[in-house]
């Protein structure tokens, strides 16, 4: 992997981390300042907007990124591509905004979603235009290989939103204040982004007309299958929110969105992992090294399962404590939906890297079929369960839909030609998770001080899970150091030295019969330790403030 690619990956991962941290800080503040009902309206509006923008911008943003990255010998190629997609962005943004205004003006929005939220669609119409050029500018910079600019702009967008939205919602402006934050931030990023693009290619190219050989038709039709795939994925993300708003009050939507926010934190692990692995698999596909693709994909699946499973167990164990502290007492109804969502969120986390590797192959019909099947199940179950069961029905339907993504994409991967389960060791990871969940949950129940529980359970729970993962063979002793060896020095060099020593000592002998006995005894020991802590904890916690 050359330095420019490594730099791009580092920029992407770093921006994801910063955006995640800012989101983690700002979301509970928005919930508290807006209240559950207004937060539900806000979540509904963003879900509708996300689905709507697929048809306005997806073909443009992915297209400009792809065609700028191509090394064409044609004169003024970059200028023609930038100009072509800029003109297309203008047309689609104006049409998209106009359609929203017309639909709102003639009562279609009020009929479909209620008069209470109709006024906000005028703001969404303006946001269509600003968001279109924000995304166009960022993707154009990425097409030029300028992730060092595009990724800080992503952070600026999130920070700009927080700086505007949080004060406005705090003083009582409500949902309109949150939408104003998105509008101001997107305008700021669009302006700076287009200025950076202009430094690379003059935006006067918008007025230039390319020759007849310029591939206009290919550029217009490119990515049509990918747009379908994005739409299906977005339906999985947002259709439950839209349906819940249709059949239930906004307070239920707000609490359900709070539960989703916590469950979606599990997805950061697969996003970070796939960012690192997918580039390698793309190169391997081009070299026809299918066996190596299967090896990397299955290891990615296993690492994702291990890290996401321990996060899910910890979040489930601490849900009664974490939800009220994070969102406030009003969010207590979100606890049950969160617990129902976690299994599906884990399945979706496993599916994401598999989908990314499949996309690297370029064959999209199988991933589209797999995602479409999961999306159809999700829609049908939401329609069946939301009217009678509200947000609990939405959580069950969404969890099942998310979980089927993993099953269907394993099937899709094998049709494409790789096996994401070759070294996934699913059975061993499941065993490790079950055995570790018992002492982790016991520890969480035993500690009655909520802040002390939040401080103690995650690190101890991770250590317990790591022990079980090593004991059952879900994780080899050398593998954590192999991952750490990719970090900068001094961590990388020290981890690599340990990895080399452990690899040299590793043997391929048969498994010993005492493994199950050792696992049982260790599990029983940890369980008894947890129970003992539960007996002693009141005396221990009297010492705490």
PDB file of C-alpha atoms in Angstrom, residues 98-301:
ATOM      1  CA  UNK A  98     -38.978  22.476  -6.133  1.00  0.00           C
ATOM      2  CA  UNK A  99     -40.699  19.116  -5.747  1.00  0.00           C
ATOM      3  CA  UNK A 100     -40.555  19.399  -1.966  1.00  0.00           C
ATOM      4  CA  UNK A 101     -41.976  22.926  -2.045  1.00  0.00           C
ATOM      5  CA  UNK A 102     -44.812  21.906  -4.387  1.00  0.00           C
ATOM      6  CA  UNK A 103     -45.625  18.789  -2.335  1.00  0.00           C
ATOM      7  CA  UNK A 104     -45.760  20.879   0.832  1.00  0.00           C
ATOM      8  CA  UNK A 105     -47.674  23.761  -0.720  1.00  0.00           C
ATOM      9  CA  UNK A 106     -50.429  21.520  -2.094  1.00  0.00           C
ATOM     10  CA  UNK A 107     -50.877  19.550   1.125  1.00  0.00           C
ATOM     11  CA  UNK A 108     -49.324  16.256   0.036  1.00  0.00           C
ATOM     12  CA  UNK A 109     -46.814  16.307   2.906  1.00  0.00           C
ATOM     13  CA  UNK A 110     -49.497  17.145   5.480  1.00  0.00           C
ATOM     14  CA  UNK A 111     -51.693  14.313   4.184  1.00  0.00           C
ATOM     15  CA  UNK A 112     -48.874  11.772   4.283  1.00  0.00           C
ATOM     16  CA  UNK A 113     -47.096  12.770   7.505  1.00  0.00           C
ATOM     17  CA  UNK A 114     -49.302  15.233   9.363  1.00  0.00           C
ATOM     18  CA  UNK A 115     -49.685  19.000   9.423  1.00  0.00           C
ATOM     19  CA  UNK A 116     -47.387  19.362  12.453  1.00  0.00           C
ATOM     20  CA  UNK A 117     -44.265  18.527  10.442  1.00  0.00           C
ATOM     21  CA  UNK A 118     -45.275  20.023   7.082  1.00  0.00           C
ATOM     22  CA  UNK A 119     -43.707  23.443   7.755  1.00  0.00           C
ATOM     23  CA  UNK A 120     -40.279  21.867   8.205  1.00  0.00           C
ATOM     24  CA  UNK A 121     -40.262  20.581   4.629  1.00  0.00           C
ATOM     25  CA  UNK A 122     -39.735  24.130   3.363  1.00  0.00           C
ATOM     26  CA  UNK A 123     -36.446  24.140   5.285  1.00  0.00           C
ATOM     27  CA  UNK A 124     -35.619  20.704   3.882  1.00  0.00           C
ATOM     28  CA  UNK A 125     -36.123  22.123   0.385  1.00  0.00           C
ATOM     29  CA  UNK A 126     -33.384  24.703   1.022  1.00  0.00           C
ATOM     30  CA  UNK A 127     -31.238  22.005   2.634  1.00  0.00           C
ATOM     31  CA  UNK A 128     -31.494  19.922  -0.546  1.00  0.00           C
ATOM     32  CA  UNK A 129     -29.535  22.598  -2.405  1.00  0.00           C
ATOM     33  CA  UNK A 130     -26.898  23.237   0.269  1.00  0.00           C
ATOM     34  CA  UNK A 131     -26.391  19.527   0.966  1.00  0.00           C
ATOM     35  CA  UNK A 132     -26.085  18.801  -2.745  1.00  0.00           C
ATOM     36  CA  UNK A 133     -23.096  21.114  -3.147  1.00  0.00           C
ATOM     37  CA  UNK A 134     -21.591  20.107   0.183  1.00  0.00           C
ATOM     38  CA  UNK A 135     -21.494  16.477  -0.932  1.00  0.00           C
ATOM     39  CA  UNK A 136     -20.456  17.382  -4.479  1.00  0.00           C
ATOM     40  CA  UNK A 137     -17.486  19.407  -3.212  1.00  0.00           C
ATOM     41  CA  UNK A 138     -16.330  16.694  -0.804  1.00  0.00           C
ATOM     42  CA  UNK A 139     -16.589  13.870  -3.331  1.00  0.00           C
ATOM     43  CA  UNK A 140     -14.825  15.957  -5.987  1.00  0.00           C
ATOM     44  CA  UNK A 141     -11.918  16.482  -3.616  1.00  0.00           C
ATOM     45  CA  UNK A 142     -11.851  12.743  -2.923  1.00  0.00           C
ATOM     46  CA  UNK A 143     -11.788  12.091  -6.659  1.00  0.00           C
ATOM     47  CA  UNK A 144      -8.635  14.203  -6.845  1.00  0.00           C
ATOM     48  CA  UNK A 145      -7.154  12.140  -4.001  1.00  0.00           C
ATOM     49  CA  UNK A 146      -7.385  15.093  -1.611  1.00  0.00           C
ATOM     50  CA  UNK A 147      -8.766  13.269   1.440  1.00  0.00           C
ATOM     51  CA  UNK A 148      -6.607  15.559   3.562  1.00  0.00           C
ATOM     52  CA  UNK A 149      -9.147  18.277   2.651  1.00  0.00           C
ATOM     53  CA  UNK A 150     -12.377  16.304   2.177  1.00  0.00           C
ATOM     54  CA  UNK A 151     -12.246  14.562   5.564  1.00  0.00           C
ATOM     55  CA  UNK A 152     -11.632  17.711   7.652  1.00  0.00           C
ATOM     56  CA  UNK A 153     -14.613  19.198   5.814  1.00  0.00           C
ATOM     57  CA  UNK A 154     -16.701  16.277   7.087  1.00  0.00           C
ATOM     58  CA  UNK A 155     -15.593  17.137  10.611  1.00  0.00           C
ATOM     59  CA  UNK A 156     -16.324  20.831   9.993  1.00  0.00           C
ATOM     60  CA  UNK A 157     -19.834  19.913   8.853  1.00  0.00           C
ATOM     61  CA  UNK A 158     -20.523  18.050  12.093  1.00  0.00           C
ATOM     62  CA  UNK A 159     -18.881  20.660  14.338  1.00  0.00           C
ATOM     63  CA  UNK A 160     -20.610  23.524  12.503  1.00  0.00           C
ATOM     64  CA  UNK A 161     -23.953  21.821  13.009  1.00  0.00           C
ATOM     65  CA  UNK A 162     -23.309  21.396  16.742  1.00  0.00           C
ATOM     66  CA  UNK A 163     -22.131  24.992  17.213  1.00  0.00           C
ATOM     67  CA  UNK A 164     -25.346  26.343  15.665  1.00  0.00           C
ATOM     68  CA  UNK A 165     -27.943  23.727  16.630  1.00  0.00           C
ATOM     69  CA  UNK A 166     -27.119  23.174  20.294  1.00  0.00           C
ATOM     70  CA  UNK A 167     -27.455  26.846  21.376  1.00  0.00           C
ATOM     71  CA  UNK A 168     -30.619  27.304  19.302  1.00  0.00           C
ATOM     72  CA  UNK A 169     -32.316  24.232  20.733  1.00  0.00           C
ATOM     73  CA  UNK A 170     -31.175  25.198  24.223  1.00  0.00           C
ATOM     74  CA  UNK A 171     -32.940  28.585  24.026  1.00  0.00           C
ATOM     75  CA  UNK A 172     -36.118  26.941  22.747  1.00  0.00           C
ATOM     76  CA  UNK A 173     -36.053  27.342  18.967  1.00  0.00           C
ATOM     77  CA  UNK A 174     -36.797  23.633  18.730  1.00  0.00           C
ATOM     78  CA  UNK A 175     -36.666  21.486  15.604  1.00  0.00           C
ATOM     79  CA  UNK A 176     -36.235  24.558  13.418  1.00  0.00           C
ATOM     80  CA  UNK A 177     -33.028  25.356  15.315  1.00  0.00           C
ATOM     81  CA  UNK A 178     -31.642  21.872  14.700  1.00  0.00           C
ATOM     82  CA  UNK A 179     -32.445  22.122  10.982  1.00  0.00           C
ATOM     83  CA  UNK A 180     -30.837  25.572  10.913  1.00  0.00           C
ATOM     84  CA  UNK A 181     -27.657  23.947  12.227  1.00  0.00           C
ATOM     85  CA  UNK A 182     -27.600  21.536   9.292  1.00  0.00           C
ATOM     86  CA  UNK A 183     -28.286  24.357   6.835  1.00  0.00           C
ATOM     87  CA  UNK A 184     -25.543  26.666   8.120  1.00  0.00           C
ATOM     88  CA  UNK A 185     -22.990  23.854   8.344  1.00  0.00           C
ATOM     89  CA  UNK A 186     -23.708  22.549   4.848  1.00  0.00           C
ATOM     90  CA  UNK A 187     -23.477  26.058   3.363  1.00  0.00           C
ATOM     91  CA  UNK A 188     -20.135  26.586   5.107  1.00  0.00           C
ATOM     92  CA  UNK A 189     -18.706  23.273   3.921  1.00  0.00           C
ATOM     93  CA  UNK A 190     -20.050  23.773   0.400  1.00  0.00           C
ATOM     94  CA  UNK A 191     -18.430  27.196   0.145  1.00  0.00           C
ATOM     95  CA  UNK A 192     -15.034  26.092   1.442  1.00  0.00           C
ATOM     96  CA  UNK A 193     -15.153  22.854  -0.538  1.00  0.00           C
ATOM     97  CA  UNK A 194     -15.940  24.561  -3.834  1.00  0.00           C
ATOM     98  CA  UNK A 195     -13.159  27.068  -3.174  1.00  0.00           C
ATOM     99  CA  UNK A 196     -10.718  24.164  -2.725  1.00  0.00           C
ATOM    100  CA  UNK A 197     -11.981  22.556  -5.923  1.00  0.00           C
ATOM    101  CA  UNK A 198     -11.482  25.871  -7.715  1.00  0.00           C
ATOM    102  CA  UNK A 199      -7.824  25.864  -6.641  1.00  0.00           C
ATOM    103  CA  UNK A 200      -7.403  22.520  -8.432  1.00  0.00           C
ATOM    104  CA  UNK A 201      -9.672  23.107 -11.447  1.00  0.00           C
ATOM    105  CA  UNK A 202     -11.193  26.485 -12.256  1.00  0.00           C
ATOM    106  CA  UNK A 203     -14.954  26.418 -11.832  1.00  0.00           C
ATOM    107  CA  UNK A 204     -15.210  28.347 -15.076  1.00  0.00           C
ATOM    108  CA  UNK A 205     -15.141  24.840 -16.556  1.00  0.00           C
ATOM    109  CA  UNK A 206     -18.879  24.788 -15.790  1.00  0.00           C
ATOM    110  CA  UNK A 207     -19.315  26.938 -18.893  1.00  0.00           C
ATOM    111  CA  UNK A 208     -17.094  24.836 -21.158  1.00  0.00           C
ATOM    112  CA  UNK A 209     -18.588  22.274 -23.523  1.00  0.00           C
ATOM    113  CA  UNK A 210     -16.658  19.024 -23.996  1.00  0.00           C
ATOM    114  CA  UNK A 211     -16.283  17.323 -27.351  1.00  0.00           C
ATOM    115  CA  UNK A 212     -18.720  14.772 -28.769  1.00  0.00           C
ATOM    116  CA  UNK A 213     -16.452  11.930 -27.666  1.00  0.00           C
ATOM    117  CA  UNK A 214     -16.985  12.871 -24.007  1.00  0.00           C
ATOM    118  CA  UNK A 215     -18.842   9.895 -22.393  1.00  0.00           C
ATOM    119  CA  UNK A 216     -21.971  11.779 -21.281  1.00  0.00           C
ATOM    120  CA  UNK A 217     -24.296   8.792 -21.530  1.00  0.00           C
ATOM    121  CA  UNK A 218     -21.964   6.567 -19.524  1.00  0.00           C
ATOM    122  CA  UNK A 219     -21.644   9.241 -16.864  1.00  0.00           C
ATOM    123  CA  UNK A 220     -25.414   9.599 -16.623  1.00  0.00           C
ATOM    124  CA  UNK A 221     -26.074   5.867 -16.396  1.00  0.00           C
ATOM    125  CA  UNK A 222     -23.027   5.011 -14.278  1.00  0.00           C
ATOM    126  CA  UNK A 223     -23.734   3.831 -10.792  1.00  0.00           C
ATOM    127  CA  UNK A 224     -27.416   3.101 -11.444  1.00  0.00           C
ATOM    128  CA  UNK A 225     -27.029  -0.284  -9.739  1.00  0.00           C
ATOM    129  CA  UNK A 226     -25.094   1.309  -6.897  1.00  0.00           C
ATOM    130  CA  UNK A 227     -27.890   3.857  -6.414  1.00  0.00           C
ATOM    131  CA  UNK A 228     -30.322   0.946  -6.069  1.00  0.00           C
ATOM    132  CA  UNK A 229     -28.014  -0.651  -3.499  1.00  0.00           C
ATOM    133  CA  UNK A 230     -27.719   2.608  -1.548  1.00  0.00           C
ATOM    134  CA  UNK A 231     -31.492   3.029  -1.586  1.00  0.00           C
ATOM    135  CA  UNK A 232     -32.017  -0.459  -0.193  1.00  0.00           C
ATOM    136  CA  UNK A 233     -29.440   0.165   2.539  1.00  0.00           C
ATOM    137  CA  UNK A 234     -31.007   3.509   3.415  1.00  0.00           C
ATOM    138  CA  UNK A 235     -34.424   1.874   3.645  1.00  0.00           C
ATOM    139  CA  UNK A 236     -32.977  -0.461   6.270  1.00  0.00           C
ATOM    140  CA  UNK A 237     -31.633   2.545   8.180  1.00  0.00           C
ATOM    141  CA  UNK A 238     -34.672   4.803   7.993  1.00  0.00           C
ATOM    142  CA  UNK A 239     -37.920   3.084   7.032  1.00  0.00           C
ATOM    143  CA  UNK A 240     -38.673   2.117  10.641  1.00  0.00           C
ATOM    144  CA  UNK A 241     -38.479   5.763  11.728  1.00  0.00           C
ATOM    145  CA  UNK A 242     -40.766   6.882   8.886  1.00  0.00           C
ATOM    146  CA  UNK A 243     -43.342   4.167   9.604  1.00  0.00           C
ATOM    147  CA  UNK A 244     -43.251   4.729  13.347  1.00  0.00           C
ATOM    148  CA  UNK A 245     -43.971   8.430  12.825  1.00  0.00           C
ATOM    149  CA  UNK A 246     -46.936   7.432  10.658  1.00  0.00           C
ATOM    150  CA  UNK A 247     -48.517   5.085  13.221  1.00  0.00           C
ATOM    151  CA  UNK A 248     -47.356   6.445  16.596  1.00  0.00           C
ATOM    152  CA  UNK A 249     -46.793   9.759  18.352  1.00  0.00           C
ATOM    153  CA  UNK A 250     -43.487  11.625  18.055  1.00  0.00           C
ATOM    154  CA  UNK A 251     -42.467  10.772  21.626  1.00  0.00           C
ATOM    155  CA  UNK A 252     -42.234   7.089  20.696  1.00  0.00           C
ATOM    156  CA  UNK A 253     -40.185   8.019  17.631  1.00  0.00           C
ATOM    157  CA  UNK A 254     -37.807  10.071  19.768  1.00  0.00           C
ATOM    158  CA  UNK A 255     -37.221   7.272  22.257  1.00  0.00           C
ATOM    159  CA  UNK A 256     -36.828   4.728  19.482  1.00  0.00           C
ATOM    160  CA  UNK A 257     -34.285   6.973  17.748  1.00  0.00           C
ATOM    161  CA  UNK A 258     -32.397   7.216  21.043  1.00  0.00           C
ATOM    162  CA  UNK A 259     -32.246   3.410  21.211  1.00  0.00           C
ATOM    163  CA  UNK A 260     -31.073   3.229  17.599  1.00  0.00           C
ATOM    164  CA  UNK A 261     -28.342   5.775  18.281  1.00  0.00           C
ATOM    165  CA  UNK A 262     -26.836   3.612  21.001  1.00  0.00           C
ATOM    166  CA  UNK A 263     -27.196   0.406  18.970  1.00  0.00           C
ATOM    167  CA  UNK A 264     -25.526   2.021  15.943  1.00  0.00           C
ATOM    168  CA  UNK A 265     -22.410   2.768  17.971  1.00  0.00           C
ATOM    169  CA  UNK A 266     -21.627  -0.921  17.426  1.00  0.00           C
ATOM    170  CA  UNK A 267     -21.092  -0.173  13.747  1.00  0.00           C
ATOM    171  CA  UNK A 268     -17.991   1.930  14.224  1.00  0.00           C
ATOM    172  CA  UNK A 269     -15.846  -1.196  14.629  1.00  0.00           C
ATOM    173  CA  UNK A 270     -16.766  -2.758  11.251  1.00  0.00           C
ATOM    174  CA  UNK A 271     -16.535   0.634   9.549  1.00  0.00           C
ATOM    175  CA  UNK A 272     -12.988   1.137  10.799  1.00  0.00           C
ATOM    176  CA  UNK A 273     -11.977  -2.433   9.970  1.00  0.00           C
ATOM    177  CA  UNK A 274     -13.445  -2.434   6.475  1.00  0.00           C
ATOM    178  CA  UNK A 275     -11.760   0.880   5.652  1.00  0.00           C
ATOM    179  CA  UNK A 276      -8.390  -0.793   6.203  1.00  0.00           C
ATOM    180  CA  UNK A 277      -9.178  -4.162   4.607  1.00  0.00           C
ATOM    181  CA  UNK A 278     -11.268  -3.206   1.573  1.00  0.00           C
ATOM    182  CA  UNK A 279      -8.462  -1.514  -0.316  1.00  0.00           C
ATOM    183  CA  UNK A 280      -6.360  -4.662   0.042  1.00  0.00           C
ATOM    184  CA  UNK A 281      -9.189  -6.882  -1.199  1.00  0.00           C
ATOM    185  CA  UNK A 282      -9.814  -4.577  -4.195  1.00  0.00           C
ATOM    186  CA  UNK A 283      -6.218  -5.105  -5.279  1.00  0.00           C
ATOM    187  CA  UNK A 284      -6.549  -8.870  -4.707  1.00  0.00           C
ATOM    188  CA  UNK A 285      -9.671  -9.041  -6.864  1.00  0.00           C
ATOM    189  CA  UNK A 286      -7.797  -7.369  -9.711  1.00  0.00           C
ATOM    190  CA  UNK A 287      -5.080 -10.029  -9.343  1.00  0.00           C
ATOM    191  CA  UNK A 288      -7.580 -12.936  -9.213  1.00  0.00           C
ATOM    192  CA  UNK A 289      -6.324 -14.018  -5.770  1.00  0.00           C
ATOM    193  CA  UNK A 290      -9.688 -15.324  -4.581  1.00  0.00           C
ATOM    194  CA  UNK A 291      -8.242 -17.519  -1.851  1.00  0.00           C
ATOM    195  CA  UNK A 292      -6.494 -14.549  -0.283  1.00  0.00           C
ATOM    196  CA  UNK A 293      -9.721 -12.542  -0.504  1.00  0.00           C
ATOM    197  CA  UNK A 294     -11.537 -15.294   1.414  1.00  0.00           C
ATOM    198  CA  UNK A 295      -8.792 -15.327   4.030  1.00  0.00           C
ATOM    199  CA  UNK A 296      -8.917 -11.561   4.584  1.00  0.00           C
ATOM    200  CA  UNK A 297     -12.723 -11.415   4.486  1.00  0.00           C
ATOM    201  CA  UNK A 298     -13.160 -14.238   6.991  1.00  0.00           C
ATOM    202  CA  UNK A 299     -10.617 -12.752   9.384  1.00  0.00           C
ATOM    203  CA  UNK A 300     -12.395  -9.425   9.083  1.00  0.00           C
ATOM    204  CA  UNK A 301     -15.674 -11.188   9.900  1.00  0.00           C
TER     205      UNK A 301
END
